[in-house]
Amino acid sequence: MSTLDVPRAELGLLILYLNKAEARDKICRAIQYGSKFLSDGQPGTAQNVDKSTSLARKVFRLFKFVNDLHALISPVPAGTPLPITLLGKSKNALLSTFLFLDQIVWLGRSGIYKNKERTDLISKISLYCWMSSSVCTSLVENEQYRAKVQKYNDRSLALVKAALDIVVAAGLLQLAPKKINPRVTGALGFATSLISCYQVARGGECVGGAGLWVGRGGEGEGGGGGSQ
């Protein structure tokens, strides 16, 4: 293996990354907001870099609105909650509108479209659309995060119940009568029964002797443990 193989491979990955218009746009975005931070709104070189980079980024986004327009008219996966669907479609509509209006702003900033007052108004409207789409994205991500946390909690609870049921079964079998006496067996059995009640109340059920915990969506989530 040549000593240049690793640098060559890394350069190849860098080239693949830089060949993506999205990657170049995000690099320019970092330059734009870094310059905005340095300029602090004051005239000078940093502010000039901020403005020129902002205008250059609009070229990368030409016709990019069709991506979210396509997502807007595409069907959502089966079983997607209605609030998530509405928020997702709203985000697509708002982001598509922002990207479309941003092209008109580019025409105005580059001097092709001569009405500066109208350009400034469209720019403000487009930014409101972008801000609103970001709000929708935040709400969607928050709901999905909460769902994942809840699913993780459900799995953790099922794991705890399964572990306790092992001890209960060992007690019923009298495998360690000195350590797992009837009182311990009864206490743990009572605890796992309460957990099972909670799981059923949450919308799942324990399937037969297999002890498979089935959540609201009917998906096996494993390890519930059969009840004795």
PDB file of C-alpha atoms in Angstrom:
ATOM      1  CA  MET A   1       0.000   0.000   0.000  1.00  0.00           C
ATOM      2  CA  SER A   2       1.457   3.321  -1.131  1.00  0.00           C
ATOM      3  CA  THR A   3       1.932   6.122   1.384  1.00  0.00           C
ATOM      4  CA  LEU A   4      -0.126   8.324  -0.957  1.00  0.00           C
ATOM      5  CA  ASP A   5      -3.150   6.015  -0.983  1.00  0.00           C
ATOM      6  CA  VAL A   6      -4.725   7.513   2.137  1.00  0.00           C
ATOM      7  CA  PRO A   7      -4.272  11.182   1.116  1.00  0.00           C
ATOM      8  CA  ARG A   8      -5.496  10.302  -2.384  1.00  0.00           C
ATOM      9  CA  ALA A   9      -8.621   8.657  -0.985  1.00  0.00           C
ATOM     10  CA  GLU A  10      -9.302  11.602   1.321  1.00  0.00           C
ATOM     11  CA  LEU A  11      -8.880  14.048  -1.560  1.00  0.00           C
ATOM     12  CA  GLY A  12     -11.282  11.951  -3.596  1.00  0.00           C
ATOM     13  CA  LEU A  13     -13.896  12.219  -0.854  1.00  0.00           C
ATOM     14  CA  LEU A  14     -13.304  15.979  -0.639  1.00  0.00           C
ATOM     15  CA  ILE A  15     -13.776  16.310  -4.414  1.00  0.00           C
ATOM     16  CA  LEU A  16     -17.034  14.333  -4.250  1.00  0.00           C
ATOM     17  CA  TYR A  17     -18.207  16.613  -1.447  1.00  0.00           C
ATOM     18  CA  LEU A  18     -17.267  19.845  -3.229  1.00  0.00           C
ATOM     19  CA  ASN A  19     -18.909  18.661  -6.450  1.00  0.00           C
ATOM     20  CA  LYS A  20     -22.278  18.913  -4.730  1.00  0.00           C
ATOM     21  CA  ALA A  21     -24.033  22.252  -5.217  1.00  0.00           C
ATOM     22  CA  GLU A  22     -25.601  21.866  -1.764  1.00  0.00           C
ATOM     23  CA  ALA A  23     -22.150  21.542  -0.174  1.00  0.00           C
ATOM     24  CA  ARG A  24     -20.837  24.656  -1.919  1.00  0.00           C
ATOM     25  CA  ASP A  25     -23.956  26.546  -0.874  1.00  0.00           C
ATOM     26  CA  LYS A  26     -23.423  25.622   2.780  1.00  0.00           C
ATOM     27  CA  ILE A  27     -19.758  26.623   2.632  1.00  0.00           C
ATOM     28  CA  CYS A  28     -20.791  29.990   1.200  1.00  0.00           C
ATOM     29  CA  ARG A  29     -23.411  30.253   3.934  1.00  0.00           C
ATOM     30  CA  ALA A  30     -20.711  29.809   6.571  1.00  0.00           C
ATOM     31  CA  ILE A  31     -18.646  32.531   4.884  1.00  0.00           C
ATOM     32  CA  GLN A  32     -21.690  34.812   4.658  1.00  0.00           C
ATOM     33  CA  TYR A  33     -22.690  34.587   8.308  1.00  0.00           C
ATOM     34  CA  GLY A  34     -19.093  34.613   9.487  1.00  0.00           C
ATOM     35  CA  SER A  35     -18.636  37.894   7.618  1.00  0.00           C
ATOM     36  CA  LYS A  36     -21.885  39.220   9.048  1.00  0.00           C
ATOM     37  CA  PHE A  37     -20.590  38.431  12.538  1.00  0.00           C
ATOM     38  CA  LEU A  38     -17.277  40.182  11.861  1.00  0.00           C
ATOM     39  CA  SER A  39     -18.883  43.256  10.284  1.00  0.00           C
ATOM     40  CA  ASP A  40     -21.501  43.678  13.032  1.00  0.00           C
ATOM     41  CA  GLY A  41     -23.560  45.583  10.465  1.00  0.00           C
ATOM     42  CA  GLN A  42     -20.838  48.198   9.938  1.00  0.00           C
ATOM     43  CA  PRO A  43     -19.600  49.202   6.445  1.00  0.00           C
ATOM     44  CA  GLY A  44     -16.320  47.665   5.399  1.00  0.00           C
ATOM     45  CA  THR A  45     -14.700  44.630   3.803  1.00  0.00           C
ATOM     46  CA  ALA A  46     -16.540  42.092   5.967  1.00  0.00           C
ATOM     47  CA  GLN A  47     -19.934  43.582   5.112  1.00  0.00           C
ATOM     48  CA  ASN A  48     -19.032  43.579   1.404  1.00  0.00           C
ATOM     49  CA  VAL A  49     -18.128  39.884   1.638  1.00  0.00           C
ATOM     50  CA  ASP A  50     -21.432  39.248   3.436  1.00  0.00           C
ATOM     51  CA  LYS A  51     -23.489  40.935   0.706  1.00  0.00           C
ATOM     52  CA  SER A  52     -21.579  39.475  -2.248  1.00  0.00           C
ATOM     53  CA  THR A  53     -21.689  35.956  -0.802  1.00  0.00           C
ATOM     54  CA  SER A  54     -25.405  36.287  -0.086  1.00  0.00           C
ATOM     55  CA  LEU A  55     -25.997  37.217  -3.735  1.00  0.00           C
ATOM     56  CA  ALA A  56     -23.770  34.388  -4.978  1.00  0.00           C
ATOM     57  CA  ARG A  57     -25.683  31.821  -2.891  1.00  0.00           C
ATOM     58  CA  LYS A  58     -28.912  32.724  -4.676  1.00  0.00           C
ATOM     59  CA  VAL A  59     -27.447  31.312  -7.900  1.00  0.00           C
ATOM     60  CA  PHE A  60     -26.974  27.909  -6.225  1.00  0.00           C
ATOM     61  CA  ARG A  61     -30.659  27.959  -5.300  1.00  0.00           C
ATOM     62  CA  LEU A  62     -32.057  28.608  -8.788  1.00  0.00           C
ATOM     63  CA  PHE A  63     -35.025  26.270  -9.438  1.00  0.00           C
ATOM     64  CA  LYS A  64     -34.387  24.558  -6.106  1.00  0.00           C
ATOM     65  CA  PHE A  65     -38.000  25.320  -5.161  1.00  0.00           C
ATOM     66  CA  VAL A  66     -39.116  22.345  -7.287  1.00  0.00           C
ATOM     67  CA  ASN A  67     -37.671  19.965  -4.653  1.00  0.00           C
ATOM     68  CA  ASP A  68     -40.092  21.098  -1.959  1.00  0.00           C
ATOM     69  CA  LEU A  69     -42.885  21.516  -4.506  1.00  0.00           C
ATOM     70  CA  HIS A  70     -42.441  17.842  -5.399  1.00  0.00           C
ATOM     71  CA  ALA A  71     -42.438  16.893  -1.710  1.00  0.00           C
ATOM     72  CA  LEU A  72     -45.608  18.982  -1.216  1.00  0.00           C
ATOM     73  CA  ILE A  73     -47.619  17.069  -3.816  1.00  0.00           C
ATOM     74  CA  SER A  74     -46.153  13.655  -2.944  1.00  0.00           C
ATOM     75  CA  PRO A  75     -48.168  11.273  -0.716  1.00  0.00           C
ATOM     76  CA  VAL A  76     -47.034  10.826   2.861  1.00  0.00           C
ATOM     77  CA  PRO A  77     -46.074   7.394   4.245  1.00  0.00           C
ATOM     78  CA  ALA A  78     -48.985   5.384   5.586  1.00  0.00           C
ATOM     79  CA  GLY A  79     -49.562   5.789   9.299  1.00  0.00           C
ATOM     80  CA  THR A  80     -48.035   9.264   9.558  1.00  0.00           C
ATOM     81  CA  PRO A  81     -49.923  11.248  12.256  1.00  0.00           C
ATOM     82  CA  LEU A  82     -52.110  14.047  10.897  1.00  0.00           C
ATOM     83  CA  PRO A  83     -50.309  16.854  12.823  1.00  0.00           C
ATOM     84  CA  ILE A  84     -46.942  15.690  11.439  1.00  0.00           C
ATOM     85  CA  THR A  85     -48.428  15.530   7.934  1.00  0.00           C
ATOM     86  CA  LEU A  86     -49.875  19.046   8.154  1.00  0.00           C
ATOM     87  CA  LEU A  87     -46.672  20.501   9.586  1.00  0.00           C
ATOM     88  CA  GLY A  88     -44.558  18.734   6.974  1.00  0.00           C
ATOM     89  CA  LYS A  89     -46.712  19.928   4.068  1.00  0.00           C
ATOM     90  CA  SER A  90     -46.780  23.457   5.493  1.00  0.00           C
ATOM     91  CA  LYS A  91     -42.988  23.404   5.701  1.00  0.00           C
ATOM     92  CA  ASN A  92     -42.741  22.244   2.076  1.00  0.00           C
ATOM     93  CA  ALA A  93     -45.157  24.946   0.887  1.00  0.00           C
ATOM     94  CA  LEU A  94     -43.408  27.720   2.808  1.00  0.00           C
ATOM     95  CA  LEU A  95     -39.897  26.654   1.829  1.00  0.00           C
ATOM     96  CA  SER A  96     -40.875  26.283  -1.818  1.00  0.00           C
ATOM     97  CA  THR A  97     -42.398  29.777  -1.734  1.00  0.00           C
ATOM     98  CA  PHE A  98     -39.254  31.176  -0.108  1.00  0.00           C
ATOM     99  CA  LEU A  99     -36.971  29.641  -2.742  1.00  0.00           C
ATOM    100  CA  PHE A 100     -39.214  30.815  -5.573  1.00  0.00           C
ATOM    101  CA  LEU A 101     -39.386  34.387  -4.276  1.00  0.00           C
ATOM    102  CA  ASP A 102     -35.636  34.305  -3.617  1.00  0.00           C
ATOM    103  CA  GLN A 103     -35.092  34.001  -7.372  1.00  0.00           C
ATOM    104  CA  ILE A 104     -37.008  37.253  -7.916  1.00  0.00           C
ATOM    105  CA  VAL A 105     -34.863  38.853  -5.210  1.00  0.00           C
ATOM    106  CA  TRP A 106     -31.753  37.665  -7.081  1.00  0.00           C
ATOM    107  CA  LEU A 107     -33.062  39.302 -10.262  1.00  0.00           C
ATOM    108  CA  GLY A 108     -33.539  42.556  -8.345  1.00  0.00           C
ATOM    109  CA  ARG A 109     -30.187  42.446  -6.534  1.00  0.00           C
ATOM    110  CA  SER A 110     -28.325  41.695  -9.768  1.00  0.00           C
ATOM    111  CA  GLY A 111     -29.973  44.640 -11.580  1.00  0.00           C
ATOM    112  CA  ILE A 112     -32.109  42.636 -14.017  1.00  0.00           C
ATOM    113  CA  TYR A 113     -35.331  43.559 -12.225  1.00  0.00           C
ATOM    114  CA  LYS A 114     -35.301  47.328 -11.710  1.00  0.00           C
ATOM    115  CA  ASN A 115     -37.955  47.882  -9.045  1.00  0.00           C
ATOM    116  CA  LYS A 116     -35.892  48.136  -5.829  1.00  0.00           C
ATOM    117  CA  GLU A 117     -38.869  48.844  -3.565  1.00  0.00           C
ATOM    118  CA  ARG A 118     -40.740  45.784  -4.849  1.00  0.00           C
ATOM    119  CA  THR A 119     -37.571  43.697  -4.557  1.00  0.00           C
ATOM    120  CA  ASP A 120     -37.127  44.699  -0.905  1.00  0.00           C
ATOM    121  CA  LEU A 121     -40.772  43.813  -0.189  1.00  0.00           C
ATOM    122  CA  ILE A 122     -40.457  40.404  -1.868  1.00  0.00           C
ATOM    123  CA  SER A 123     -37.215  39.810   0.046  1.00  0.00           C
ATOM    124  CA  LYS A 124     -38.994  40.480   3.343  1.00  0.00           C
ATOM    125  CA  ILE A 125     -41.919  38.193   2.412  1.00  0.00           C
ATOM    126  CA  SER A 126     -39.520  35.423   1.400  1.00  0.00           C
ATOM    127  CA  LEU A 127     -37.669  35.680   4.703  1.00  0.00           C
ATOM    128  CA  TYR A 128     -40.940  35.407   6.621  1.00  0.00           C
ATOM    129  CA  CYS A 129     -41.711  32.259   4.617  1.00  0.00           C
ATOM    130  CA  TRP A 130     -38.285  30.859   5.482  1.00  0.00           C
ATOM    131  CA  MET A 131     -38.742  31.684   9.168  1.00  0.00           C
ATOM    132  CA  SER A 132     -42.191  30.052   9.197  1.00  0.00           C
ATOM    133  CA  SER A 133     -40.850  26.938   7.456  1.00  0.00           C
ATOM    134  CA  SER A 134     -38.118  26.745  10.112  1.00  0.00           C
ATOM    135  CA  VAL A 135     -40.799  26.884  12.821  1.00  0.00           C
ATOM    136  CA  CYS A 136     -42.643  23.995  11.134  1.00  0.00           C
ATOM    137  CA  THR A 137     -39.402  22.021  10.866  1.00  0.00           C
ATOM    138  CA  SER A 138     -38.675  22.600  14.562  1.00  0.00           C
ATOM    139  CA  LEU A 139     -42.158  21.391  15.537  1.00  0.00           C
ATOM    140  CA  VAL A 140     -41.864  18.280  13.347  1.00  0.00           C
ATOM    141  CA  GLU A 141     -38.418  17.428  14.708  1.00  0.00           C
ATOM    142  CA  ASN A 142     -39.624  17.994  18.264  1.00  0.00           C
ATOM    143  CA  GLU A 143     -42.592  15.639  17.781  1.00  0.00           C
ATOM    144  CA  GLN A 144     -40.386  12.982  16.199  1.00  0.00           C
ATOM    145  CA  TYR A 145     -37.845  13.338  19.002  1.00  0.00           C
ATOM    146  CA  ARG A 146     -40.566  12.962  21.616  1.00  0.00           C
ATOM    147  CA  ALA A 147     -41.901   9.877  19.823  1.00  0.00           C
ATOM    148  CA  LYS A 148     -38.425   8.326  19.784  1.00  0.00           C
ATOM    149  CA  VAL A 149     -37.921   9.117  23.472  1.00  0.00           C
ATOM    150  CA  GLN A 150     -41.300   7.587  24.308  1.00  0.00           C
ATOM    151  CA  LYS A 151     -40.499   4.496  22.239  1.00  0.00           C
ATOM    152  CA  TYR A 152     -37.147   4.221  24.005  1.00  0.00           C
ATOM    153  CA  ASN A 153     -38.899   4.535  27.376  1.00  0.00           C
ATOM    154  CA  ASP A 154     -41.411   1.849  26.389  1.00  0.00           C
ATOM    155  CA  ARG A 155     -38.605  -0.489  25.344  1.00  0.00           C
ATOM    156  CA  SER A 156     -36.703   0.199  28.559  1.00  0.00           C
ATOM    157  CA  LEU A 157     -39.803  -0.517  30.632  1.00  0.00           C
ATOM    158  CA  ALA A 158     -40.380  -3.761  28.707  1.00  0.00           C
ATOM    159  CA  LEU A 159     -36.762  -4.732  29.360  1.00  0.00           C
ATOM    160  CA  VAL A 160     -37.117  -4.069  33.109  1.00  0.00           C
ATOM    161  CA  LYS A 161     -40.350  -6.073  33.223  1.00  0.00           C
ATOM    162  CA  ALA A 162     -38.731  -9.009  31.386  1.00  0.00           C
ATOM    163  CA  ALA A 163     -35.794  -9.003  33.801  1.00  0.00           C
ATOM    164  CA  LEU A 164     -38.135  -8.942  36.817  1.00  0.00           C
ATOM    165  CA  ASP A 165     -40.246 -11.724  35.324  1.00  0.00           C
ATOM    166  CA  ILE A 166     -37.123 -13.883  35.107  1.00  0.00           C
ATOM    167  CA  VAL A 167     -36.691 -13.473  38.852  1.00  0.00           C
ATOM    168  CA  VAL A 168     -40.403 -14.191  39.399  1.00  0.00           C
ATOM    169  CA  ALA A 169     -40.133 -17.369  37.325  1.00  0.00           C
ATOM    170  CA  ALA A 170     -37.038 -18.415  39.276  1.00  0.00           C
ATOM    171  CA  GLY A 171     -38.994 -17.859  42.486  1.00  0.00           C
ATOM    172  CA  LEU A 172     -41.910 -19.978  41.280  1.00  0.00           C
ATOM    173  CA  LEU A 173     -39.443 -22.702  40.300  1.00  0.00           C
ATOM    174  CA  GLN A 174     -37.743 -22.345  43.707  1.00  0.00           C
ATOM    175  CA  LEU A 175     -34.333 -22.203  42.039  1.00  0.00           C
ATOM    176  CA  ALA A 176     -32.952 -20.049  44.843  1.00  0.00           C
ATOM    177  CA  PRO A 177     -35.455 -20.341  47.696  1.00  0.00           C
ATOM    178  CA  LYS A 178     -33.245 -18.586  50.232  1.00  0.00           C
ATOM    179  CA  LYS A 179     -32.750 -15.458  48.108  1.00  0.00           C
ATOM    180  CA  ILE A 180     -35.976 -15.461  46.111  1.00  0.00           C
ATOM    181  CA  ASN A 181     -38.521 -16.302  48.773  1.00  0.00           C
ATOM    182  CA  PRO A 182     -42.310 -16.061  48.358  1.00  0.00           C
ATOM    183  CA  ARG A 183     -42.300 -12.453  49.571  1.00  0.00           C
ATOM    184  CA  VAL A 184     -39.728 -11.403  46.940  1.00  0.00           C
ATOM    185  CA  THR A 185     -41.589 -13.384  44.282  1.00  0.00           C
ATOM    186  CA  GLY A 186     -44.887 -11.787  45.271  1.00  0.00           C
ATOM    187  CA  ALA A 187     -43.450  -8.264  45.351  1.00  0.00           C
ATOM    188  CA  LEU A 188     -41.797  -8.552  41.960  1.00  0.00           C
ATOM    189  CA  GLY A 189     -44.830 -10.289  40.470  1.00  0.00           C
ATOM    190  CA  PHE A 190     -47.005  -7.447  41.761  1.00  0.00           C
ATOM    191  CA  ALA A 191     -44.610  -4.896  40.256  1.00  0.00           C
ATOM    192  CA  THR A 192     -44.574  -6.581  36.840  1.00  0.00           C
ATOM    193  CA  SER A 193     -48.372  -6.820  36.955  1.00  0.00           C
ATOM    194  CA  LEU A 194     -48.579  -3.056  37.461  1.00  0.00           C
ATOM    195  CA  ILE A 195     -46.169  -2.556  34.563  1.00  0.00           C
ATOM    196  CA  SER A 196     -48.373  -4.785  32.390  1.00  0.00           C
ATOM    197  CA  CYS A 197     -51.425  -2.736  33.378  1.00  0.00           C
ATOM    198  CA  TYR A 198     -49.585   0.423  32.341  1.00  0.00           C
ATOM    199  CA  GLN A 199     -48.532  -1.137  29.024  1.00  0.00           C
ATOM    200  CA  VAL A 200     -52.110  -2.132  28.235  1.00  0.00           C
ATOM    201  CA  ALA A 201     -53.310   1.356  29.185  1.00  0.00           C
ATOM    202  CA  ARG A 202     -50.684   2.788  26.823  1.00  0.00           C
ATOM    203  CA  GLY A 203     -52.343   0.891  24.006  1.00  0.00           C
ATOM    204  CA  GLY A 204     -50.254  -2.256  23.790  1.00  0.00           C
ATOM    205  CA  GLU A 205     -50.812  -5.811  24.879  1.00  0.00           C
ATOM    206  CA  CYS A 206     -48.849  -8.853  25.860  1.00  0.00           C
ATOM    207  CA  VAL A 207     -49.289 -11.550  23.205  1.00  0.00           C
ATOM    208  CA  GLY A 208     -49.812 -15.020  24.626  1.00  0.00           C
ATOM    209  CA  GLY A 209     -47.019 -17.113  25.988  1.00  0.00           C
ATOM    210  CA  ALA A 210     -44.494 -15.619  23.582  1.00  0.00           C
ATOM    211  CA  GLY A 211     -44.442 -12.497  25.734  1.00  0.00           C
ATOM    212  CA  LEU A 212     -44.104 -10.141  22.772  1.00  0.00           C
ATOM    213  CA  TRP A 213     -44.893  -6.542  23.612  1.00  0.00           C
ATOM    214  CA  VAL A 214     -46.960  -5.021  20.809  1.00  0.00           C
ATOM    215  CA  GLY A 215     -47.228  -1.239  20.744  1.00  0.00           C
ATOM    216  CA  ARG A 216     -49.968   0.977  19.409  1.00  0.00           C
ATOM    217  CA  GLY A 217     -48.919   0.485  15.830  1.00  0.00           C
ATOM    218  CA  GLY A 218     -48.996  -3.305  16.191  1.00  0.00           C
ATOM    219  CA  GLU A 219     -45.220  -3.589  15.894  1.00  0.00           C
ATOM    220  CA  GLY A 220     -43.523  -6.111  18.142  1.00  0.00           C
ATOM    221  CA  GLU A 221     -41.254  -4.323  20.527  1.00  0.00           C
ATOM    222  CA  GLY A 222     -39.833  -7.386  22.185  1.00  0.00           C
ATOM    223  CA  GLY A 223     -39.166  -8.659  25.642  1.00  0.00           C
ATOM    224  CA  GLY A 224     -42.451  -8.107  27.460  1.00  0.00           C
ATOM    225  CA  GLY A 225     -42.341 -11.538  29.031  1.00  0.00           C
ATOM    226  CA  GLY A 226     -45.303 -13.880  29.435  1.00  0.00           C
ATOM    227  CA  SER A 227     -47.377 -13.549  32.590  1.00  0.00           C
ATOM    228  CA  GLN A 228     -47.561 -16.437  34.951  1.00  0.00           C
TER     229      GLN A 228
END
